[in-house]
């Protein structure tokens, strides 16, 4: 049965979710405190690009409106940011503000869902008491569940519909109601408690961060053995029960470098493997800069290839490219940035790839965008580029480039 759904937070998670619910026939109100975003949406301008989002919007817009204020609805879904504080703690200010704005409209039978990534026990210890200030009882008068999201930029819509989705209820009936709402999810939706569900979300990204830290540690060790760490990991991963992630110049994005701190913040355990892994991954841009400085000459005219933290998307949140750029600039290098996924509105130093390659002599690949992976000899005709530093070990046509007298230095290759 179609419902009225109010989604608070129209970002990378909230907007696609809102449109998926609208396409299912629900009446969706998208709410955001960002007036500019609401104005754009009301002029049918999407605030960011995502595969398939425009098409989905066209199919769903008759059931979707955007506003800066919350209205009475059958369902309220919170997808607001949960940044990290300077002290590396989970900042719940936006979650608290969004919950308070729901409180004024909450009535018997309503369902409230939290999707933002939070530290364990937030749903039960923070959100539930605020909503119960209305006098309504959770699990009896209204229903509350935690339903985390794990979609990645570039594949958000595909993953929102096809990924396994864990539902965490304050009570079983809360979880059951939430499960019934997600009609666009095509896979399994097991039910657990809200706190287990919050913790599972953090376990997933912490596992990946610790795994990357191990790969980075292997990279550091490989220097002593004079081997190529990427080759070694590729062979190790042929073992049927081994899955080592890739070493690199740092961990970016909105989840992997942040979520482990929400676990660290919530436990009394000190100096944990999780903390050590975070610290090692945080040092990787410094290692990358040290590697670069050993390979370039003081007159190098550099283009940094890639601002995104991830291939083939325009997402630069927590990207190690910024640290590499800053550190090299502080050393006196004048650096141009090329990134086909950004315009120079985002960063004034961004220039067009084809012109830049004719005006620099050194490339530093910091993001494995397909445009960089596929660099070939013909890209460097009439170009003074003589050195490429491949921080992602991603170049596909290495031999062809070397035949053109371009020296390639791969981060992690000490063979
Ligand atoms: N983006 C991802 O890839 C991803 C993946 C999994 C989980 N998450 C989690 O989902 C949550 C949302 O992430 P996002 O990437 O969509 O964030 P975002 O920054 O893209 O969007 C959040 C939106 O919420 C709005 N907002 C803030 N306070 C509000 C309020 N009180 N009422 C209404 N709107 C408000 C902001 O203006 C912003 O537009 C975060 O907790 C994040 O950790 C994100």
Coordinates of C-alpha atoms and ligand atoms in Angstrom, one line a residue:
X1 CA 0.0 0.0 0.0
X2 CA 1.4 3.4 -0.9
X3 CA 2.4 5.8 1.9
X4 CA 3.3 9.4 2.5
X5 CA 7.1 9.4 3.2
X6 CA 9.1 12.4 4.4
X7 CA 12.9 12.0 3.8
X8 CA 15.1 14.3 5.8
X9 CA 18.4 15.0 4.0
X10 CA 18.6 15.0 0.2
X11 CA 22.2 14.1 -0.3
X12 CA 24.0 11.2 -2.0
X13 CA 21.8 8.8 0.0
X14 CA 18.6 10.7 0.8
X15 CA 17.8 11.9 -2.8
X16 CA 18.1 8.5 -4.6
X17 CA 16.2 6.8 -1.8
X18 CA 13.4 9.4 -2.0
X19 CA 13.1 8.9 -5.8
X20 CA 13.1 5.1 -5.5
X21 CA 10.3 5.3 -2.9
X22 CA 8.4 7.8 -5.2
X23 CA 8.8 5.5 -8.2
X24 CA 7.2 2.7 -6.1
X25 CA 4.0 4.9 -6.0
X26 CA 4.6 6.5 -2.6
X27 CA 4.0 10.2 -2.1
X28 CA 7.4 11.5 -1.1
X29 CA 8.4 14.8 0.4
X30 CA 12.1 15.5 0.4
X31 CA 13.3 17.9 3.1
X32 CA 16.6 19.6 3.3
X33 CA 18.0 22.6 5.3
X34 CA 20.0 23.6 2.2
X35 CA 17.7 26.2 0.5
X36 CA 19.7 26.3 -2.7
X37 CA 19.3 22.5 -3.1
X38 CA 15.5 22.7 -2.6
X39 CA 15.3 25.6 -5.1
X40 CA 17.3 23.6 -7.7
X41 CA 15.1 20.5 -7.2
X42 CA 12.0 22.6 -7.6
X43 CA 13.4 23.8 -10.9
X44 CA 14.0 20.1 -11.8
X45 CA 17.8 20.5 -11.5
X46 CA 19.5 17.6 -9.7
X47 CA 22.2 18.7 -7.3
X48 CA 24.7 16.0 -8.2
X49 CA 25.3 13.4 -10.9
X50 CA 24.8 9.7 -10.3
X51 CA 24.3 6.9 -12.8
X52 CA 20.6 6.5 -13.7
X53 CA 19.5 9.3 -11.3
X54 CA 18.2 11.6 -14.1
X55 CA 16.1 8.8 -15.6
X56 CA 14.8 7.8 -12.2
X57 CA 13.9 11.4 -11.5
X58 CA 11.9 11.7 -14.7
X59 CA 9.9 8.5 -13.8
X60 CA 9.4 9.5 -10.2
X61 CA 8.9 13.3 -10.2
X62 CA 5.1 13.2 -10.2
X63 CA 5.3 11.7 -6.7
X64 CA 8.1 13.8 -5.4
X65 CA 8.2 17.4 -3.9
X66 CA 11.0 19.2 -2.2
X67 CA 10.8 21.6 0.8
X68 CA 12.8 23.1 3.6
X69 CA 10.1 22.0 6.2
X70 CA 8.9 18.7 7.5
X71 CA 5.2 17.9 7.2
X72 CA 3.0 15.2 8.8
X73 CA 3.6 11.8 7.0
X74 CA 3.2 8.1 7.6
X75 CA 6.9 7.5 7.5
X76 CA 9.9 9.7 8.4
X77 CA 13.4 8.7 7.1
X78 CA 16.5 10.4 8.3
X79 CA 19.5 10.5 5.9
X80 CA 21.4 13.5 7.3
X81 CA 25.2 13.8 7.6
X82 CA 27.1 12.3 10.5
X83 CA 30.5 13.9 10.3
X84 CA 33.4 13.4 12.6
X85 CA 34.4 16.0 15.2
X86 CA 38.0 17.3 15.6
X87 CA 38.2 14.8 18.5
X88 CA 37.3 12.0 16.1
X89 CA 33.9 11.4 17.6
X90 CA 30.6 10.8 15.8
X91 CA 28.9 14.2 15.5
X92 CA 25.2 13.5 16.0
X93 CA 24.0 17.2 15.8
X94 CA 22.2 16.8 12.5
X95 CA 20.6 13.5 13.5
X96 CA 19.3 15.2 16.7
X97 CA 18.1 18.2 14.8
X98 CA 16.3 16.1 12.2
X99 CA 14.7 13.9 15.0
X100 CA 13.5 17.0 16.8
X101 CA 11.9 18.3 13.5
X102 CA 10.0 15.0 13.2
X103 CA 8.9 15.1 16.8
X104 CA 6.4 17.9 16.1
X105 CA 4.5 15.8 13.6
X106 CA 4.7 12.3 15.0
X107 CA 1.4 10.6 15.5
X108 CA 0.1 7.1 16.3
X109 CA 1.1 4.4 13.8
X110 CA 4.0 6.4 12.2
X111 CA 7.2 4.7 11.3
X112 CA 10.6 6.5 11.8
X113 CA 13.8 5.1 10.1
X114 CA 17.3 6.2 10.6
X115 CA 19.7 5.6 7.7
X116 CA 22.6 7.8 8.6
X117 CA 25.8 5.9 9.8
X118 CA 26.0 6.3 13.5
X119 CA 27.8 5.0 16.6
X120 CA 26.2 2.0 18.2
X121 CA 23.2 2.6 20.4
X122 CA 22.3 5.9 18.8
X123 CA 18.8 4.7 17.7
X124 CA 17.9 3.4 21.1
X125 CA 19.7 5.9 23.4
X126 CA 19.4 9.2 21.4
X127 CA 16.6 9.0 18.7
X128 CA 14.0 7.0 20.7
X129 CA 14.0 9.2 23.8
X130 CA 13.6 12.4 21.7
X131 CA 10.6 10.9 19.9
X132 CA 9.1 9.6 23.2
X133 CA 9.1 13.2 24.5
X134 CA 5.8 13.3 22.6
X135 CA 4.2 10.9 25.1
X136 CA 4.0 8.2 22.4
X137 CA 5.6 4.9 23.2
X138 CA 8.1 3.2 20.7
X139 CA 7.0 -0.2 19.5
X140 CA 3.4 0.4 20.7
X141 CA 2.3 3.8 19.4
X142 CA 5.0 4.4 16.8
X143 CA 7.7 2.3 15.2
X144 CA 11.5 3.0 15.0
X145 CA 14.2 1.2 13.0
X146 CA 17.7 1.5 11.9
X147 CA 18.3 0.7 8.2
X148 CA 21.9 1.5 7.1
X149 CA 22.9 2.2 3.5
X150 CA 26.1 0.8 1.9
X151 CA 25.8 2.0 -1.7
X152 CA 28.9 3.4 -3.4
X153 CA 29.0 6.5 -5.6
X154 CA 28.6 5.6 -9.3
X155 CA 26.6 2.5 -8.5
X156 CA 24.2 4.0 -5.9
X157 CA 20.9 3.0 -7.5
X158 CA 22.0 -0.4 -8.6
X159 CA 23.3 -1.2 -5.1
X160 CA 20.4 0.3 -3.2
X161 CA 18.1 -2.1 -5.0
X162 CA 20.3 -5.2 -5.2
X163 CA 22.5 -5.2 -2.0
X164 CA 21.6 -7.3 0.9
X165 CA 19.8 -4.9 3.4
X166 CA 19.9 -5.5 7.1
X167 CA 16.9 -4.1 9.1
X168 CA 17.4 -3.2 12.8
X169 CA 14.3 -2.7 14.8
X170 CA 13.8 -1.4 18.3
X171 CA 11.3 -4.2 18.5
X172 CA 10.4 -7.0 16.1
X173 CA 7.3 -5.2 15.0
X174 CA 9.4 -2.0 14.3
X175 CA 11.7 -4.1 12.1
X176 CA 8.8 -5.8 10.3
X177 CA 7.2 -2.5 9.4
X178 CA 10.5 -1.1 8.1
X179 CA 11.0 -4.2 6.0
X180 CA 7.6 -3.9 4.4
X181 CA 8.4 -0.3 3.3
X182 CA 11.5 -1.2 1.2
X183 CA 9.6 -2.6 -1.8
X184 CA 12.4 -1.5 -4.2
X185 CA 14.9 -3.8 -2.5
X186 CA 15.1 -7.0 -4.6
X187 CA 17.2 -9.1 -2.2
X188 CA 17.3 -10.6 1.2
X189 CA 16.3 -8.2 4.2
X190 CA 17.1 -10.1 7.4
X191 CA 15.9 -8.6 10.7
X192 CA 17.9 -7.9 13.8
X193 CA 18.1 -5.4 16.7
X194 CA 18.8 -1.7 15.9
X195 CA 22.1 -1.8 17.9
X196 CA 23.3 -5.0 16.1
X197 CA 22.5 -3.3 12.8
X198 CA 24.4 -0.1 13.7
X199 CA 27.4 -2.2 14.7
X200 CA 27.3 -4.4 11.6
X201 CA 27.4 -1.2 9.4
X202 CA 30.6 -0.1 11.2
X203 CA 32.1 -3.6 11.2
X204 CA 31.8 -3.7 7.4
X205 CA 33.8 -0.5 6.7
X206 CA 36.2 -1.2 9.6
X207 CA 37.0 -4.6 8.1
X208 CA 37.9 -2.8 4.8
X209 CA 40.0 -0.2 6.5
X210 CA 42.0 -2.7 8.5
X211 CA 42.4 -4.9 5.3
X212 CA 43.8 -1.8 3.4
X213 CA 46.1 -1.1 6.3
X214 CA 47.5 -4.6 6.1
X215 CA 48.0 -4.1 2.3
X216 CA 49.8 -0.8 3.1
X217 CA 52.0 -2.5 5.7
X218 CA 52.8 -5.2 3.1
X219 CA 53.8 -2.3 0.7
X220 CA 56.1 -0.9 3.3
X221 CA 57.7 -4.3 4.0
X222 CA 58.2 -5.0 0.3
X223 CA 60.8 -2.3 0.2
X224 CA 63.1 -4.4 2.3
X225 CA 62.6 -7.4 0.1
X226 CA 62.9 -5.5 -3.2
X227 CA 59.7 -6.9 -4.7
X228 CA 56.6 -5.4 -6.3
X229 CA 53.9 -5.5 -3.7
X230 CA 51.1 -5.4 -6.3
X231 CA 52.4 -8.5 -8.0
X232 CA 52.9 -10.3 -4.6
X233 CA 49.3 -9.4 -3.5
X234 CA 47.9 -10.5 -6.9
X235 CA 49.4 -13.9 -6.4
X236 CA 48.5 -14.2 -2.7
X237 CA 44.9 -13.5 -3.7
X238 CA 44.9 -16.6 -5.9
X239 CA 44.6 -18.5 -2.7
X240 CA 40.9 -19.4 -2.4
X241 CA 40.6 -18.0 1.1
X242 CA 42.8 -14.8 0.8
X243 CA 41.4 -11.4 -0.2
X244 CA 44.0 -8.7 0.4
X245 CA 42.9 -5.2 -0.6
X246 CA 45.1 -2.8 -2.6
X247 CA 47.8 -0.6 -1.1
X248 CA 47.8 3.0 -2.1
X249 CA 48.4 6.7 -1.4
X250 CA 45.7 6.9 1.3
X251 CA 42.1 6.1 2.1
X252 CA 39.4 8.5 1.0
X253 CA 35.6 8.7 0.9
X254 CA 32.9 9.4 3.3
X255 CA 32.8 6.0 5.0
X256 CA 36.0 3.9 5.2
X257 CA 38.2 6.6 6.8
X258 CA 35.4 7.8 9.1
X259 CA 33.3 4.8 10.3
X260 CA 36.1 3.0 12.3
X261 CA 36.3 6.1 14.5
X262 CA 32.7 5.6 15.4
X263 CA 33.6 2.2 16.8
X264 CA 36.8 3.5 18.5
X265 CA 34.7 6.3 20.0
X266 CA 32.1 3.8 21.4
X267 CA 34.5 1.4 23.3
X268 CA 36.8 1.5 26.2
X269 CA 39.4 -0.6 24.4
X270 CA 42.5 1.5 23.7
X271 CA 45.3 1.1 21.2
X272 CA 43.3 -1.3 19.2
X273 CA 44.1 -2.9 15.8
X274 CA 41.4 -0.5 14.4
X275 CA 43.2 2.6 15.8
X276 CA 46.6 1.4 14.5
X277 CA 45.1 0.7 11.1
X278 CA 43.6 4.1 10.9
X279 CA 46.9 5.7 11.9
X280 CA 48.8 3.7 9.2
X281 CA 46.3 4.6 6.5
X282 CA 46.5 8.2 7.5
X283 CA 50.2 8.2 7.0
X284 CA 50.0 6.9 3.4
X285 CA 49.8 10.4 1.7
X286 CA 53.1 11.2 3.5
X287 CA 54.7 8.0 2.2
X288 CA 53.4 8.9 -1.3
X289 CA 54.9 12.4 -1.1
X290 CA 58.3 11.0 0.1
X291 CA 58.2 8.5 -2.9
X292 CA 57.4 11.3 -5.3
X293 CA 60.1 13.6 -4.0
X294 CA 62.7 10.9 -4.5
X295 CA 61.7 10.5 -8.1
X296 CA 61.3 14.0 -9.4
X297 CA 63.8 16.7 -10.1
X298 CA 63.4 20.2 -8.6
X299 CA 62.3 21.7 -12.0
X300 CA 59.5 19.2 -12.5
X301 CA 56.4 20.7 -14.0
X302 CA 53.7 18.5 -12.5
X303 CA 50.1 17.5 -13.3
X304 CA 48.4 15.7 -10.5
X305 CA 46.0 13.2 -12.2
X306 CA 42.9 12.7 -10.1
X307 CA 41.1 14.6 -7.4
X308 CA 38.5 11.9 -6.5
X309 CA 39.3 9.4 -3.9
X310 CA 37.8 6.7 -6.2
X311 CA 37.9 5.8 -9.9
X312 CA 35.4 7.2 -12.4
X313 CA 33.3 9.4 -10.1
X314 CA 33.3 13.0 -9.0
X315 CA 33.5 12.4 -5.3
X316 CA 36.6 14.0 -3.6
X317 CA 35.5 13.7 0.0
X318 CA 38.5 13.0 2.2
X319 CA 40.6 12.4 -1.0
X320 CA 44.3 11.8 -0.3
X321 CA 44.9 13.9 -3.5
X322 CA 44.4 17.1 -1.5
X323 CA 47.1 16.2 1.0
X324 CA 49.5 15.2 -1.8
X325 CA 48.7 18.5 -3.6
X326 CA 49.2 20.6 -0.5
X327 CA 52.5 19.0 0.6
X328 CA 54.0 19.3 -2.9
X329 CA 52.9 22.9 -3.2
X330 CA 54.5 23.6 0.2
X331 CA 57.7 22.2 -1.2
X332 CA 57.5 24.9 -4.0
X333 CA 56.1 22.9 -6.9
X334 CA 53.5 24.6 -9.1
X335 CA 51.0 21.9 -9.7
X336 CA 48.1 21.7 -12.2
X337 CA 45.3 19.2 -11.6
X338 CA 43.6 17.1 -14.3
X339 CA 40.4 15.3 -13.5
X340 CA 37.9 14.6 -16.2
X341 CA 35.1 14.3 -13.5
X342 CA 35.5 17.9 -12.2
X343 CA 35.5 21.3 -13.7
X344 CA 37.6 24.2 -12.5
X345 CA 34.7 25.5 -10.5
X346 CA 35.6 22.8 -7.9
X347 CA 39.2 23.6 -7.9
X348 CA 40.7 26.6 -9.8
X349 CA 43.9 24.6 -10.6
X350 CA 41.9 22.0 -12.6
X351 CA 42.8 22.2 -16.3
X352 CA 41.9 20.4 -19.5
X353 CA 43.7 17.1 -19.9
X354 CA 44.8 17.4 -23.5
X355 CA 46.2 21.0 -23.1
X356 CA 48.0 20.1 -19.8
X357 CA 49.8 17.1 -21.2
X358 CA 51.5 19.5 -23.7
X359 CA 52.7 21.8 -20.9
X360 CA 54.1 19.6 -18.1
X361 CA 56.9 17.1 -17.9
X362 CA 55.7 14.9 -15.0
X363 CA 52.4 13.2 -14.2
X364 CA 51.4 11.9 -10.8
X365 CA 48.5 9.5 -11.0
X366 CA 46.6 9.6 -7.7
X367 CA 43.2 8.2 -8.9
X368 CA 42.7 5.2 -11.2
X369 CA 40.2 6.9 -13.5
X370 CA 39.8 4.9 -16.7
X371 CA 41.1 7.9 -18.7
X372 CA 44.4 7.6 -16.8
X373 CA 44.6 3.8 -16.7
X374 CA 44.4 3.9 -20.5
X375 CA 47.1 6.5 -21.1
X376 CA 48.9 5.4 -24.3
X377 CA 51.8 6.6 -26.5
X378 CA 49.4 8.6 -28.7
X379 CA 48.4 10.8 -25.7
X380 CA 52.0 12.0 -25.4
X381 CA 52.7 12.9 -29.0
X382 CA 54.2 16.5 -29.0
X383 CA 54.3 16.3 -25.2
X384 CA 57.3 17.0 -22.9
X385 CA 56.1 14.4 -20.3
X386 CA 59.1 12.2 -19.5
X387 CA 58.1 10.8 -16.1
X388 CA 54.9 9.2 -14.8
X389 CA 54.5 8.4 -11.1
X390 CA 51.8 5.8 -10.8
X391 CA 50.6 5.9 -7.2
X392 CA 47.7 3.4 -8.0
X393 CA 49.7 0.9 -10.0
X394 CA 47.0 1.2 -12.7
X395 CA 48.7 2.0 -16.0
X396 CA 47.7 -0.6 -18.6
X397 CA 50.1 0.3 -21.4
X398 CA 53.3 0.6 -19.4
X399 CA 55.5 -1.0 -22.0
X400 CA 54.2 1.2 -24.8
X401 CA 54.8 4.3 -22.7
X402 CA 58.3 3.2 -21.7
X403 CA 59.1 2.6 -25.4
X404 CA 58.3 6.3 -25.9
X405 CA 61.1 7.1 -23.3
X406 CA 58.7 7.8 -20.5
X407 CA 60.0 6.6 -17.2
X408 CA 57.3 5.1 -15.0
X409 CA 57.7 4.8 -11.2
X410 CA 55.0 2.6 -9.5
X411 CA 54.3 3.2 -5.8
X412 CA 55.0 -0.2 -4.2
X413 CA 57.2 -1.6 -6.9
X414 CA 60.7 -2.0 -5.5
X415 CA 61.7 -4.9 -7.8
Ligands
LIG1 N1 27.3 8.8 0.5 C1 27.6 7.6 0.7 O1 28.2 6.9 -0.1 C2 27.1 6.9 2.0 C3 27.1 5.5 2.1 C4 26.6 4.9 3.2 C5 26.2 5.6 4.3 N2 26.2 7.0 4.2 C6 25.7 7.8 5.4 O2 24.5 8.4 5.0 C7 24.3 9.6 5.7 C8 24.1 10.7 4.7 O3 25.2 10.8 3.8 P1 25.2 11.6 2.4 O4 26.4 11.2 1.7 O5 23.8 11.4 1.8 O6 25.3 13.1 3.0 P2 25.2 14.4 2.2 O7 26.1 15.4 2.9 O8 25.4 14.2 0.7 O9 23.7 14.9 2.4 C9 23.1 15.1 3.6 C10 22.0 16.2 3.4 O10 21.4 16.4 4.7 C11 21.0 17.7 4.8 N3 20.7 18.0 6.2 C12 21.5 18.3 7.2 N4 20.7 18.5 8.4 C13 19.4 18.3 8.0 C14 18.2 18.4 8.7 N5 18.2 18.6 10.0 N6 17.1 18.2 8.0 C15 17.1 18.0 6.7 N7 18.2 17.9 6.0 C16 19.4 18.1 6.6 C17 22.2 18.5 4.2 O11 21.9 19.8 3.9 C18 22.6 17.6 3.0 O12 22.0 18.0 1.8 C19 25.6 9.8 6.5 O13 25.4 9.4 7.8 C20 26.6 8.9 5.8 O14 27.6 8.5 6.6 C21 26.6 7.7 3.1

